[in-house]
Amino acid sequence: MPNQAPTETREEPAAAEHTRPAIRLSGLRKHFGDVHAVDGVDLDIPPGEFFSMLGPSGSGKTTVLRMIAGFELPTGGTIELEGHDVSRLAPFERDVNTVFQDYALFPHMTVLQNVEYGLRVKRVPKRQRRERALEALKTVRLEDYGSRKPAQLSGGQRQRVALARALVNRPKVLLLDEPLGALDLKLRQAMQLELKQIQRDVGITFVFVTHDQDEALTMSDRIAVFNNGKIEQVGPPEEVYERPASAFVAGFVGTSNLLGGRGAETVIGRPGLFSIRPEKIRIDDALSEPAAAGETSATGTVTDVVYAGATVRYAVTLDAGGQLSVVRQNTDGAAAFGAGRVRLSWRNEHSFQVQ
Ligand code: ADP
Ligand code: MG
């Protein structure tokens, strides 16, 4: 695995001091009866990284997060935080905090009291408590809202209070389980940028769980794509998107645009399953020049046109067999190609083989 540190760092404490990951999962498994919710996960997350776990519902993301937090014990494998095996420790013995989708703020307490709560439980003296709570509220830009009750806040503000409540403990690692899932699209997009900025400001390791590929691509330093309790691919957003390691990743991150069978043999020139991103494909009139050097091209028929405002999406059935989706910037103000004959072209390197 490319994300694994060389094995010698495990044996040399001196070298491990600066290279040891914030989180290391080794052979992590969790079974609920017959359900293999997490089925052998190996992962290193370096300190300060904004790391996302992306995958469909039921792929095991939450279970991994709950095991890191200590709410769930592994069936097998280990969890290390900064080089220490915490697999069997209670949640409060681990230097992590979790932000859930339902913020679960105390409705009868003010915002400030909500943020202070964790420190009160830890018997932090009152003045220090107040200072740290105010600082955390400042981090999430809510310093003027301390005296309000949660009901007097918008969804996005409540979310930020939940975040402040976690940050006030100054954990080394913050775990976030679909924290923006309850917000509407506009607010979610604003919060994505804000959350990313906050992570940069505080510099702590974020592990962010989401089923939303746009969210993961927008926010993350690296993404792990989960499927059936396993990681299919780990890498920076551009790598996962531009070079999906499997047909599953190609389909889950971005639009599935796969060419196989006879279509692949005829158009690409060899058998296999190939992925091509819709926005990499140029769509022209069928009578236009065939491919230039370094390009692949195929003729076909438009079978569907979807107008989506900023873009227009075409479904094209290739003469050689198979169907490709093409996205075009809406530069013409309307769909330029209706049902009809077209030629599709793309640079050779933009179609690549997947398993
Ligand atoms: P995700 O967060 O990716 O949606 P989960 O980790 O919540 O996935 O769930 C992974 C699988 O484990 C699912 O099949 C789910 O039904 C199952 N599962 C999760 N928690 C439990 C539990 N407490 N008991 C039984 N099955 C569970
Ligand atoms: Mg989940």
XYZ file of N, CA and C in Angstrom, residues 5-6 9-10 12-22 24 44 46-47:
57
model
N 3.685 3.611 5.880
C 5.051 4.039 6.121
C 5.951 2.814 6.033
N 7.225 3.002 5.710
C 8.124 1.854 5.665
C 8.120 1.138 7.010
N 10.095 2.150 10.432
C 9.692 3.194 11.372
C 8.926 2.600 12.550
N 8.378 1.420 12.380
C 7.662 0.790 13.485
C 8.623 0.310 14.563
N 11.879 1.614 15.046
C 12.859 2.600 15.489
C 12.141 3.791 16.096
N 12.047 3.838 17.421
C 11.288 4.905 18.060
C 11.815 6.285 17.710
N 13.152 6.428 17.573
C 13.714 7.744 17.295
C 13.224 8.271 15.945
N 13.286 7.415 14.922
C 12.841 7.829 13.595
C 11.330 7.997 13.570
N 10.647 7.159 14.374
C 9.190 7.192 14.359
C 8.659 8.507 14.933
N 9.470 9.148 15.757
C 9.042 10.363 16.436
C 8.442 11.396 15.485
N 9.084 11.646 14.336
C 8.531 12.657 13.435
C 7.731 12.058 12.285
N 7.839 10.764 12.086
C 7.099 10.199 10.964
C 5.831 9.478 11.406
N 5.667 9.238 12.701
C 4.541 8.395 13.102
C 3.220 9.077 12.786
N 2.308 8.290 12.271
C 1.031 8.867 11.855
C 0.166 9.245 13.050
N -0.732 10.190 12.831
C -1.704 10.544 13.865
C -2.592 9.331 14.141
N -3.115 5.160 12.874
C -2.727 4.000 12.060
C -3.723 2.875 12.326
N -2.815 4.738 7.109
C -2.039 5.695 7.897
C -2.529 7.095 7.585
N -1.429 10.955 8.383
C -0.424 11.809 9.034
C -1.069 12.963 9.796
N -0.343 13.520 10.769
C -0.882 14.628 11.552
C -1.229 15.816 10.677
